[in-house]
Amino acid sequence: MELYLFRHGIAEDKDLGIKDEERSLTKEGRQKTEKVAQKLVKLDLKFDLIVTSPLVRARQTAEILIETGLSSQLEESSHLAPGGEISSWLVDWLEPRNYSQNTQLALVGHEPDLTNWAEILLWGEIKGSLVLKKAGMIGIKLPETGSPLGRSQMFWLTPPRYLS
């Protein structure tokens, strides 16, 4: 299975007095995310499913990915909200669904959670080494059998400036 960890686009500033879960993408954030999504379409990337955090900015990012044609399926998971743990997501969400090995799944979420999840999948621990910019993406191949923790392989890490 290929797992694509996609960080939401540029959102309204935290200092504007808006609740964190209600912060929207800015105009620049929408435009940049649309450009990245269009480039991914040109690269013939398709997701079987996009799963998003319930926060507004992540949901808007996921909807842009859907509108661009990267997938026709969108689901929400509270596991992708800030502070979500990968071990809970694996046990409660991924394992029960028993996806085929050639599934391409995109997760839209937040930092530092997405890079923490990637590092746990790659090295079994958080090292603080990966950087994921807004509207950036990390691609990770999960092993065919057994736990993916510390046993997965990264095949994609692209800052948005290379895709827009």
Tab-separated table of N, CA and C in Angstrom:
chain	number	residue	atom	x	y	z
A	1	MET	N	0.843	-1.182	0.000
A	1	MET	CA	0.000	0.000	0.000
A	1	MET	C	0.882	1.237	0.000
A	2	GLU	N	0.449	2.209	-0.786
A	2	GLU	CA	1.129	3.491	-0.789
A	2	GLU	C	0.300	4.493	0.006
A	3	LEU	N	0.959	5.124	0.959
A	3	LEU	CA	0.331	6.099	1.827
A	3	LEU	C	0.941	7.462	1.511
A	4	TYR	N	0.093	8.429	1.173
A	4	TYR	CA	0.547	9.782	0.860
A	4	TYR	C	0.088	10.705	1.979
A	5	LEU	N	1.040	11.306	2.684
A	5	LEU	CA	0.731	12.218	3.775
A	5	LEU	C	0.799	13.637	3.223
A	6	PHE	N	-0.337	14.319	3.176
A	6	PHE	CA	-0.457	15.623	2.530
A	6	PHE	C	-0.804	16.666	3.593
A	7	ARG	N	0.059	17.662	3.746
A	7	ARG	CA	-0.207	18.725	4.718
A	7	ARG	C	-1.170	19.750	4.114
A	8	HIS	N	-2.097	20.238	4.925
A	8	HIS	CA	-3.058	21.241	4.458
A	8	HIS	C	-2.330	22.476	3.930
A	9	GLY	N	-3.036	23.260	3.116
A	9	GLY	CA	-2.483	24.486	2.559
A	9	GLY	C	-2.408	25.615	3.584
A	10	ILE	N	-1.915	26.758	3.143
A	10	ILE	CA	-1.749	27.933	4.000
A	10	ILE	C	-3.114	28.369	4.532
A	11	ALA	N	-3.188	28.536	5.856
A	11	ALA	CA	-4.457	28.865	6.517
A	11	ALA	C	-4.387	30.232	7.188
A	12	GLU	N	-5.565	30.698	7.597
A	12	GLU	CA	-5.659	31.958	8.328
A	12	GLU	C	-4.775	31.896	9.578
A	13	ASP	N	-4.247	33.037	9.942
A	13	ASP	CA	-3.338	33.149	11.073
A	13	ASP	C	-4.048	32.828	12.387
A	14	LYS	N	-3.326	32.177	13.276
A	14	LYS	CA	-3.872	31.826	14.593
A	14	LYS	C	-4.217	33.063	15.417
A	15	ASP	N	-3.546	34.163	15.164
A	15	ASP	CA	-3.718	35.368	15.967
A	15	ASP	C	-4.966	36.176	15.617
A	16	LEU	N	-5.766	35.719	14.689
A	16	LEU	CA	-6.957	36.468	14.279
A	16	LEU	C	-8.157	36.224	15.185
A	17	GLY	N	-7.986	35.428	16.221
A	17	GLY	CA	-9.076	35.171	17.148
A	17	GLY	C	-10.047	34.098	16.687
A	18	ILE	N	-9.694	33.369	15.650
A	18	ILE	CA	-10.542	32.292	15.123
A	18	ILE	C	-10.169	30.998	15.838
A	19	LYS	N	-11.159	30.212	16.207
A	19	LYS	CA	-10.878	28.907	16.812
A	19	LYS	C	-10.019	28.098	15.841
A	20	ASP	N	-9.056	27.368	16.377
A	20	ASP	CA	-8.117	26.615	15.538
A	20	ASP	C	-8.838	25.687	14.568
A	21	GLU	N	-9.868	24.992	15.052
A	21	GLU	CA	-10.563	24.024	14.192
A	21	GLU	C	-11.382	24.682	13.080
A	22	GLU	N	-11.582	26.007	13.186
A	22	GLU	CA	-12.384	26.730	12.193
A	22	GLU	C	-11.542	27.564	11.222
A	23	ARG	N	-10.233	27.557	11.373
A	23	ARG	CA	-9.382	28.341	10.481
A	23	ARG	C	-9.455	27.803	9.055
A	24	SER	N	-9.699	28.709	8.098
A	24	SER	CA	-9.850	28.356	6.675
A	24	SER	C	-8.548	28.571	5.925
A	25	LEU	N	-8.497	28.009	4.727
A	25	LEU	CA	-7.385	28.310	3.832
A	25	LEU	C	-7.478	29.773	3.401
A	26	THR	N	-6.340	30.404	3.235
A	26	THR	CA	-6.314	31.752	2.680
A	26	THR	C	-6.452	31.650	1.161
A	27	LYS	N	-6.627	32.796	0.507
A	27	LYS	CA	-6.680	32.801	-0.960
A	27	LYS	C	-5.391	32.220	-1.523
A	28	GLU	N	-4.250	32.634	-0.967
A	28	GLU	CA	-2.953	32.105	-1.402
A	28	GLU	C	-2.866	30.598	-1.139
A	29	GLY	N	-3.389	30.184	0.012
A	29	GLY	CA	-3.375	28.763	0.355
A	29	GLY	C	-4.174	27.928	-0.629
A	30	ARG	N	-5.340	28.432	-1.036
A	30	ARG	CA	-6.170	27.737	-2.027
A	30	ARG	C	-5.439	27.648	-3.371
A	31	GLN	N	-4.880	28.794	-3.808
A	31	GLN	CA	-4.207	28.837	-5.111
A	31	GLN	C	-3.014	27.892	-5.153
A	32	LYS	N	-2.211	27.910	-4.098
A	32	LYS	CA	-1.028	27.054	-4.051
A	32	LYS	C	-1.429	25.579	-4.030
A	33	THR	N	-2.432	25.259	-3.237
A	33	THR	CA	-2.902	23.877	-3.155
A	33	THR	C	-3.466	23.419	-4.498
A	34	GLU	N	-4.215	24.285	-5.173
A	34	GLU	CA	-4.747	23.947	-6.505
A	34	GLU	C	-3.623	23.680	-7.499
A	35	LYS	N	-2.568	24.498	-7.475
A	35	LYS	CA	-1.431	24.293	-8.383
A	35	LYS	C	-0.730	22.963	-8.108
A	36	VAL	N	-0.543	22.660	-6.834
A	36	VAL	CA	0.075	21.381	-6.464
A	36	VAL	C	-0.798	20.226	-6.946
A	37	ALA	N	-2.094	20.307	-6.702
A	37	ALA	CA	-3.020	19.244	-7.112
A	37	ALA	C	-3.002	19.058	-8.628
A	38	GLN	N	-3.003	20.166	-9.374
A	38	GLN	CA	-2.967	20.074	-10.838
A	38	GLN	C	-1.687	19.403	-11.321
A	39	LYS	N	-0.581	19.694	-10.667
A	39	LYS	CA	0.696	19.058	-11.036
A	39	LYS	C	0.645	17.552	-10.742
A	40	LEU	N	0.049	17.179	-9.632
A	40	LEU	CA	-0.069	15.760	-9.290
A	40	LEU	C	-0.926	15.026	-10.319
A	41	VAL	N	-1.973	15.689	-10.817
A	41	VAL	CA	-2.810	15.098	-11.870
A	41	VAL	C	-1.967	14.898	-13.131
A	42	LYS	N	-1.150	15.891	-13.487
A	42	LYS	CA	-0.279	15.780	-14.674
A	42	LYS	C	0.731	14.648	-14.529
A	43	LEU	N	1.083	14.326	-13.286
A	43	LEU	CA	1.996	13.208	-13.023
A	43	LEU	C	1.259	11.866	-12.973
A	44	ASP	N	-0.039	11.874	-13.319
A	44	ASP	CA	-0.893	10.675	-13.348
A	44	ASP	C	-1.078	10.020	-11.981
A	45	LEU	N	-1.047	10.816	-10.935
A	45	LEU	CA	-1.279	10.283	-9.604
A	45	LEU	C	-2.781	10.219	-9.354
A	46	LYS	N	-3.228	9.137	-8.763
A	46	LYS	CA	-4.632	8.947	-8.386
A	46	LYS	C	-4.663	8.276	-7.021
A	47	PHE	N	-5.592	8.707	-6.190
A	47	PHE	CA	-5.777	8.097	-4.879
A	47	PHE	C	-7.077	7.313	-4.879
A	48	ASP	N	-7.055	6.122	-4.306
A	48	ASP	CA	-8.277	5.342	-4.156
A	48	ASP	C	-9.212	6.007	-3.151
A	49	LEU	N	-8.622	6.690	-2.184
A	49	LEU	CA	-9.393	7.341	-1.141
A	49	LEU	C	-8.555	8.466	-0.546
A	50	ILE	N	-9.202	9.585	-0.242
A	50	ILE	CA	-8.570	10.671	0.506
A	50	ILE	C	-9.257	10.719	1.862
A	51	VAL	N	-8.461	10.693	2.914
A	51	VAL	CA	-8.976	10.765	4.277
A	51	VAL	C	-8.464	12.074	4.871
A	52	THR	N	-9.362	12.840	5.474
A	52	THR	CA	-8.984	14.154	5.976
A	52	THR	C	-9.258	14.320	7.461
A	53	SER	N	-8.486	15.186	8.053
A	53	SER	CA	-8.765	15.675	9.399
A	53	SER	C	-10.099	16.420	9.354
A	54	PRO	N	-10.830	16.463	10.459
A	54	PRO	CA	-12.101	17.192	10.459
A	54	PRO	C	-11.940	18.718	10.514
A	55	LEU	N	-10.735	19.235	10.731
A	55	LEU	CA	-10.544	20.679	10.807
A	55	LEU	C	-10.768	21.316	9.436
A	56	VAL	N	-11.318	22.517	9.428
A	56	VAL	CA	-11.748	23.188	8.197
A	56	VAL	C	-10.639	23.266	7.155
A	57	ARG	N	-9.448	23.708	7.538
A	57	ARG	CA	-8.374	23.904	6.557
A	57	ARG	C	-7.944	22.595	5.895
A	58	ALA	N	-7.961	21.512	6.644
A	58	ALA	CA	-7.615	20.208	6.070
A	58	ALA	C	-8.735	19.730	5.151
A	59	ARG	N	-9.955	19.889	5.601
A	59	ARG	CA	-11.112	19.495	4.782
A	59	ARG	C	-11.130	20.263	3.458
A	60	GLN	N	-10.860	21.571	3.505
A	60	GLN	CA	-10.815	22.370	2.282
A	60	GLN	C	-9.699	21.895	1.352
A	61	THR	N	-8.558	21.549	1.925
A	61	THR	CA	-7.439	21.019	1.128
A	61	THR	C	-7.856	19.721	0.450
A	62	ALA	N	-8.484	18.824	1.202
A	62	ALA	CA	-8.932	17.542	0.642
A	62	ALA	C	-9.957	17.758	-0.465
A	63	GLU	N	-10.848	18.717	-0.273
A	63	GLU	CA	-11.857	19.003	-1.300
A	63	GLU	C	-11.211	19.517	-2.590
A	64	ILE	N	-10.141	20.292	-2.465
A	64	ILE	CA	-9.404	20.744	-3.657
A	64	ILE	C	-8.806	19.537	-4.383
A	65	LEU	N	-8.262	18.598	-3.644
A	65	LEU	CA	-7.701	17.383	-4.255
A	65	LEU	C	-8.785	16.595	-4.994
A	66	ILE	N	-9.973	16.537	-4.405
A	66	ILE	CA	-11.104	15.849	-5.036
A	66	ILE	C	-11.542	16.597	-6.295
A	67	GLU	N	-11.717	17.908	-6.185
A	67	GLU	CA	-12.170	18.726	-7.322
A	67	GLU	C	-11.210	18.655	-8.501
A	68	THR	N	-9.932	18.478	-8.215
A	68	THR	CA	-8.917	18.416	-9.265
A	68	THR	C	-8.911	17.053	-9.953
A	69	GLY	N	-9.571	16.080	-9.354
A	69	GLY	CA	-9.659	14.760	-9.970
A	69	GLY	C	-8.671	13.746	-9.446
A	70	LEU	N	-8.049	14.016	-8.293
A	70	LEU	CA	-7.091	13.060	-7.737
A	70	LEU	C	-7.774	11.858	-7.089
A	71	SER	N	-9.051	12.002	-6.771
A	71	SER	CA	-9.842	10.904	-6.215
A	71	SER	C	-11.311	11.282	-6.313
A	72	SER	N	-12.161	10.292	-6.180
A	72	SER	CA	-13.595	10.564	-6.135
A	72	SER	C	-14.161	10.210	-4.760
A	73	GLN	N	-13.297	9.742	-3.874
A	73	GLN	CA	-13.744	9.283	-2.557
A	73	GLN	C	-13.095	10.108	-1.457
A	74	LEU	N	-13.908	10.608	-0.530
A	74	LEU	CA	-13.417	11.414	0.581
A	74	LEU	C	-14.081	10.947	1.871
A	75	GLU	N	-13.258	10.735	2.891
A	75	GLU	CA	-13.753	10.393	4.224
A	75	GLU	C	-13.046	11.266	5.244
A	76	GLU	N	-13.653	11.394	6.400
A	76	GLU	CA	-13.087	12.166	7.494
A	76	GLU	C	-12.697	11.216	8.618
A	77	SER	N	-11.586	11.511	9.280
A	77	SER	CA	-11.159	10.700	10.421
A	77	SER	C	-10.639	11.608	11.524
A	78	SER	N	-11.201	11.456	12.710
A	78	SER	CA	-10.744	12.254	13.855
A	78	SER	C	-9.311	11.904	14.235
A	79	HIS	N	-8.817	10.751	13.797
A	79	HIS	CA	-7.427	10.373	14.060
A	79	HIS	C	-6.448	11.359	13.426
A	80	LEU	N	-6.890	12.061	12.365
A	80	LEU	CA	-6.010	12.998	11.668
A	80	LEU	C	-6.081	14.419	12.242
A	81	ALA	N	-6.910	14.650	13.247
A	81	ALA	CA	-6.939	15.944	13.925
A	81	ALA	C	-5.621	16.113	14.679
A	82	PRO	N	-5.221	17.344	14.986
A	82	PRO	CA	-3.977	17.555	15.727
A	82	PRO	C	-3.919	16.704	16.994
A	83	GLY	N	-2.779	16.074	17.195
A	83	GLY	CA	-2.574	15.216	18.357
A	83	GLY	C	-2.950	13.763	18.136
A	84	GLY	N	-3.456	13.426	16.934
A	84	GLY	CA	-3.820	12.042	16.638
A	84	GLY	C	-2.596	11.136	16.620
A	85	GLU	N	-2.783	9.909	17.052
A	85	GLU	CA	-1.662	8.956	17.120
A	85	GLU	C	-1.790	7.912	16.033
A	86	ILE	N	-0.654	7.616	15.415
A	86	ILE	CA	-0.647	6.652	14.308
A	86	ILE	C	-1.043	5.261	14.782
A	87	SER	N	-0.638	4.865	15.985
A	87	SER	CA	-0.976	3.518	16.463
A	87	SER	C	-2.488	3.355	16.565
A	88	SER	N	-3.182	4.386	17.039
A	88	SER	CA	-4.655	4.337	17.118
A	88	SER	C	-5.259	4.285	15.732
A	89	TRP	N	-4.731	5.079	14.796
A	89	TRP	CA	-5.245	5.098	13.429
A	89	TRP	C	-5.075	3.726	12.774
A	90	LEU	N	-3.931	3.110	12.971
A	90	LEU	CA	-3.690	1.794	12.380
A	90	LEU	C	-4.682	0.757	12.905
A	91	VAL	N	-4.856	0.709	14.214
A	91	VAL	CA	-5.716	-0.305	14.843
A	91	VAL	C	-7.200	-0.033	14.601
A	92	ASP	N	-7.613	1.228	14.760
A	92	ASP	CA	-9.043	1.565	14.680
A	92	ASP	C	-9.536	1.785	13.256
A	93	TRP	N	-8.655	2.229	12.357
A	93	TRP	CA	-9.115	2.658	11.039
A	93	TRP	C	-8.542	1.814	9.910
A	94	LEU	N	-7.241	1.678	9.836
A	94	LEU	CA	-6.626	1.025	8.683
A	94	LEU	C	-6.778	-0.499	8.694
A	95	GLU	N	-6.387	-1.139	9.775
A	95	GLU	CA	-6.395	-2.607	9.825
A	95	GLU	C	-7.769	-3.222	9.568
A	96	PRO	N	-8.847	-2.690	10.153
A	96	PRO	CA	-10.164	-3.300	9.910
A	96	PRO	C	-10.621	-3.239	8.449
A	97	ARG	N	-10.069	-2.338	7.670
A	97	ARG	CA	-10.517	-2.167	6.285
A	97	ARG	C	-9.840	-3.134	5.321
A	98	ASN	N	-8.714	-3.681	5.708
A	98	ASN	CA	-8.049	-4.722	4.920
A	98	ASN	C	-7.895	-4.353	3.433
A	99	TYR	N	-7.252	-3.234	3.169
A	99	TYR	CA	-7.032	-2.776	1.795
A	99	TYR	C	-6.080	-3.688	1.053
A	100	SER	N	-6.188	-3.713	-0.272
A	100	SER	CA	-5.254	-4.492	-1.090
A	100	SER	C	-3.900	-3.795	-1.111
A	101	GLN	N	-2.869	-4.534	-1.504
A	101	GLN	CA	-1.508	-4.009	-1.497
A	101	GLN	C	-1.278	-2.888	-2.505
A	102	ASN	N	-2.092	-2.785	-3.529
A	102	ASN	CA	-1.879	-1.726	-4.525
A	102	ASN	C	-2.779	-0.508	-4.283
A	103	THR	N	-3.328	-0.382	-3.078
A	103	THR	CA	-4.157	0.767	-2.725
A	103	THR	C	-3.283	2.007	-2.560
A	104	GLN	N	-3.777	3.124	-3.073
A	104	GLN	CA	-3.115	4.416	-2.879
A	104	GLN	C	-4.035	5.283	-2.036
A	105	LEU	N	-3.590	5.568	-0.826
A	105	LEU	CA	-4.396	6.256	0.169
A	105	LEU	C	-3.737	7.578	0.528
A	106	ALA	N	-4.478	8.685	0.449
A	106	ALA	CA	-3.960	10.005	0.828
A	106	ALA	C	-4.566	10.422	2.162
A	107	LEU	N	-3.725	10.912	3.061
A	107	LEU	CA	-4.165	11.428	4.352
A	107	LEU	C	-3.854	12.910	4.403
A	108	VAL	N	-4.857	13.740	4.653
A	108	VAL	CA	-4.667	15.187	4.733
A	108	VAL	C	-4.737	15.588	6.197
A	109	GLY	N	-3.658	16.183	6.676
A	109	GLY	CA	-3.606	16.528	8.092
A	109	GLY	C	-2.694	17.686	8.398
A	110	HIS	N	-2.063	17.606	9.559
A	110	HIS	CA	-1.383	18.741	10.177
A	110	HIS	C	0.033	18.375	10.614
A	111	GLU	N	0.802	19.410	10.853
A	111	GLU	CA	2.129	19.254	11.435
A	111	GLU	C	2.053	19.569	12.923
A	112	PRO	N	2.876	18.949	13.736
A	112	PRO	CA	3.952	18.020	13.393
A	112	PRO	C	3.502	16.571	13.251
A	113	ASP	N	2.198	16.336	13.333
A	113	ASP	CA	1.696	14.959	13.340
A	113	ASP	C	2.106	14.159	12.102
A	114	LEU	N	1.965	14.744	10.907
A	114	LEU	CA	2.247	13.974	9.695
A	114	LEU	C	3.716	13.552	9.618
A	115	THR	N	4.643	14.456	9.948
A	115	THR	CA	6.052	14.036	9.910
A	115	THR	C	6.355	13.061	11.047
A	116	ASN	N	5.693	13.222	12.179
A	116	ASN	CA	5.873	12.247	13.262
A	116	ASN	C	5.395	10.868	12.808
A	117	TRP	N	4.230	10.822	12.159
A	117	TRP	CA	3.706	9.546	11.659
A	117	TRP	C	4.680	8.942	10.652
A	118	ALA	N	5.176	9.770	9.731
A	118	ALA	CA	6.109	9.274	8.713
A	118	ALA	C	7.362	8.691	9.372
A	119	GLU	N	7.909	9.397	10.344
A	119	GLU	CA	9.130	8.917	11.001
A	119	GLU	C	8.884	7.628	11.775
A	120	ILE	N	7.738	7.503	12.410
A	120	ILE	CA	7.406	6.264	13.120
A	120	ILE	C	7.277	5.110	12.128
A	121	LEU	N	6.659	5.371	10.975
A	121	LEU	CA	6.545	4.329	9.950
A	121	LEU	C	7.923	3.947	9.399
A	122	LEU	N	8.789	4.922	9.220
A	122	LEU	CA	10.110	4.669	8.630
A	122	LEU	C	11.108	4.095	9.627
A	123	TRP	N	11.230	4.723	10.788
A	123	TRP	CA	12.295	4.372	11.729
A	123	TRP	C	11.803	3.814	13.056
A	124	GLY	N	10.488	3.768	13.266
A	124	GLY	CA	9.957	3.252	14.519
A	124	GLY	C	9.988	4.262	15.653
A	125	GLU	N	10.461	5.469	15.370
A	125	GLU	CA	10.530	6.509	16.396
A	125	GLU	C	10.542	7.890	15.738
A	126	ILE	N	10.218	8.891	16.532
A	126	ILE	CA	10.246	10.271	16.046
A	126	ILE	C	11.667	10.794	16.199
A	127	LYS	N	12.241	11.260	15.086
A	127	LYS	CA	13.611	11.789	15.107
A	127	LYS	C	13.654	13.299	14.861
A	128	GLY	N	12.551	13.867	14.371
A	128	GLY	CA	12.543	15.289	14.081
A	128	GLY	C	13.368	15.656	12.858
A	129	SER	N	13.527	14.723	11.934
A	129	SER	CA	14.379	14.939	10.760
A	129	SER	C	13.627	15.406	9.531
A	130	LEU	N	12.370	15.021	9.385
A	130	LEU	CA	11.627	15.345	8.172
A	130	LEU	C	10.944	16.706	8.292
A	131	VAL	N	10.855	17.389	7.154
A	131	VAL	CA	10.163	18.672	7.083
A	131	VAL	C	9.088	18.548	6.012
A	132	LEU	N	7.870	18.925	6.365
A	132	LEU	CA	6.755	18.888	5.422
A	132	LEU	C	6.112	20.269	5.385
A	133	LYS	N	6.307	20.968	4.285
A	133	LYS	CA	5.759	22.315	4.115
A	133	LYS	C	4.255	22.234	3.847
A	134	LYS	N	3.573	23.377	4.024
A	134	LYS	CA	2.141	23.420	3.731
A	134	LYS	C	1.913	23.107	2.263
A	135	ALA	N	0.957	22.237	1.981
A	135	ALA	CA	0.633	21.714	0.647
A	135	ALA	C	1.747	20.817	0.110
A	136	GLY	N	2.606	20.324	0.987
A	136	GLY	CA	3.642	19.361	0.615
A	136	GLY	C	3.171	17.943	0.875
A	137	MET	N	3.952	16.965	0.388
A	137	MET	CA	3.508	15.582	0.469
A	137	MET	C	4.683	14.638	0.699
A	138	ILE	N	4.428	13.611	1.511
A	138	ILE	CA	5.371	12.521	1.738
A	138	ILE	C	4.690	11.238	1.271
A	139	GLY	N	5.385	10.423	0.481
A	139	GLY	CA	4.866	9.130	0.050
A	139	GLY	C	5.607	8.012	0.761
A	140	ILE	N	4.861	7.080	1.331
A	140	ILE	CA	5.451	5.972	2.086
A	140	ILE	C	4.815	4.663	1.645
A	141	LYS	N	5.660	3.693	1.350
A	141	LYS	CA	5.181	2.354	0.980
A	141	LYS	C	5.181	1.498	2.235
A	142	LEU	N	4.007	0.952	2.555
A	142	LEU	CA	3.878	0.072	3.717
A	142	LEU	C	4.249	-1.353	3.313
A	143	PRO	N	4.830	-2.131	4.234
A	143	PRO	CA	5.187	-3.516	3.899
A	143	PRO	C	3.948	-4.377	3.653
A	144	GLU	N	4.130	-5.446	2.901
A	144	GLU	CA	2.999	-6.318	2.559
A	144	GLU	C	2.437	-7.059	3.764
A	145	THR	N	3.294	-7.412	4.712
A	145	THR	CA	2.839	-8.150	5.887
A	145	THR	C	3.464	-7.561	7.138
A	146	GLY	N	2.845	-7.832	8.258
A	146	GLY	CA	3.378	-7.396	9.539
A	146	GLY	C	3.139	-5.927	9.807
A	147	SER	N	3.623	-5.496	10.937
A	147	SER	CA	3.459	-4.099	11.335
A	147	SER	C	4.248	-3.182	10.409
A	148	PRO	N	3.669	-2.042	10.028
A	148	PRO	CA	4.402	-1.084	9.200
A	148	PRO	C	5.349	-0.195	10.015
A	149	LEU	N	5.246	-0.227	11.345
A	149	LEU	CA	6.026	0.660	12.194
A	149	LEU	C	7.507	0.294	12.136
A	150	GLY	N	8.305	1.240	11.662
A	150	GLY	CA	9.743	1.019	11.535
A	150	GLY	C	10.128	0.136	10.366
A	151	ARG	N	9.180	-0.220	9.515
A	151	ARG	CA	9.440	-1.152	8.411
A	151	ARG	C	8.982	-0.625	7.055
A	152	SER	N	8.583	0.628	6.991
A	152	SER	CA	8.070	1.203	5.750
A	152	SER	C	9.183	1.921	5.001
A	153	GLN	N	8.917	2.251	3.739
A	153	GLN	CA	9.921	2.913	2.905
A	153	GLN	C	9.360	4.212	2.334
A	154	MET	N	10.145	5.272	2.433
A	154	MET	CA	9.736	6.546	1.845
A	154	MET	C	10.156	6.551	0.377
A	155	PHE	N	9.228	6.963	-0.496
A	155	PHE	CA	9.547	7.055	-1.914
A	155	PHE	C	9.275	8.454	-2.467
A	156	TRP	N	8.721	9.351	-1.641
A	156	TRP	CA	8.373	10.677	-2.138
A	156	TRP	C	8.440	11.674	-0.996
A	157	LEU	N	9.158	12.759	-1.207
A	157	LEU	CA	9.149	13.900	-0.294
A	157	LEU	C	9.359	15.128	-1.151
A	158	THR	N	8.289	15.866	-1.375
A	158	THR	CA	8.350	17.002	-2.281
A	158	THR	C	7.782	18.252	-1.633
A	159	PRO	N	8.605	19.311	-1.553
A	159	PRO	CA	8.049	20.591	-1.120
A	159	PRO	C	7.123	21.134	-2.208
A	160	PRO	N	6.118	21.916	-1.828
A	160	PRO	CA	5.158	22.393	-2.814
A	160	PRO	C	5.777	23.259	-3.927
A	161	ARG	N	6.892	23.919	-3.658
A	161	ARG	CA	7.476	24.788	-4.695
A	161	ARG	C	7.900	24.003	-5.923
A	162	TYR	N	8.162	22.709	-5.783
A	162	TYR	CA	8.528	21.872	-6.925
A	162	TYR	C	7.308	21.344	-7.666
A	163	LEU	N	6.143	21.540	-7.086
A	163	LEU	CA	4.917	21.037	-7.707
A	163	LEU	C	3.976	22.145	-8.173
A	164	SER	N	4.270	23.383	-7.842
A	164	SER	CA	3.356	24.453	-8.233
A	164	SER	C	3.873	25.248	-9.404
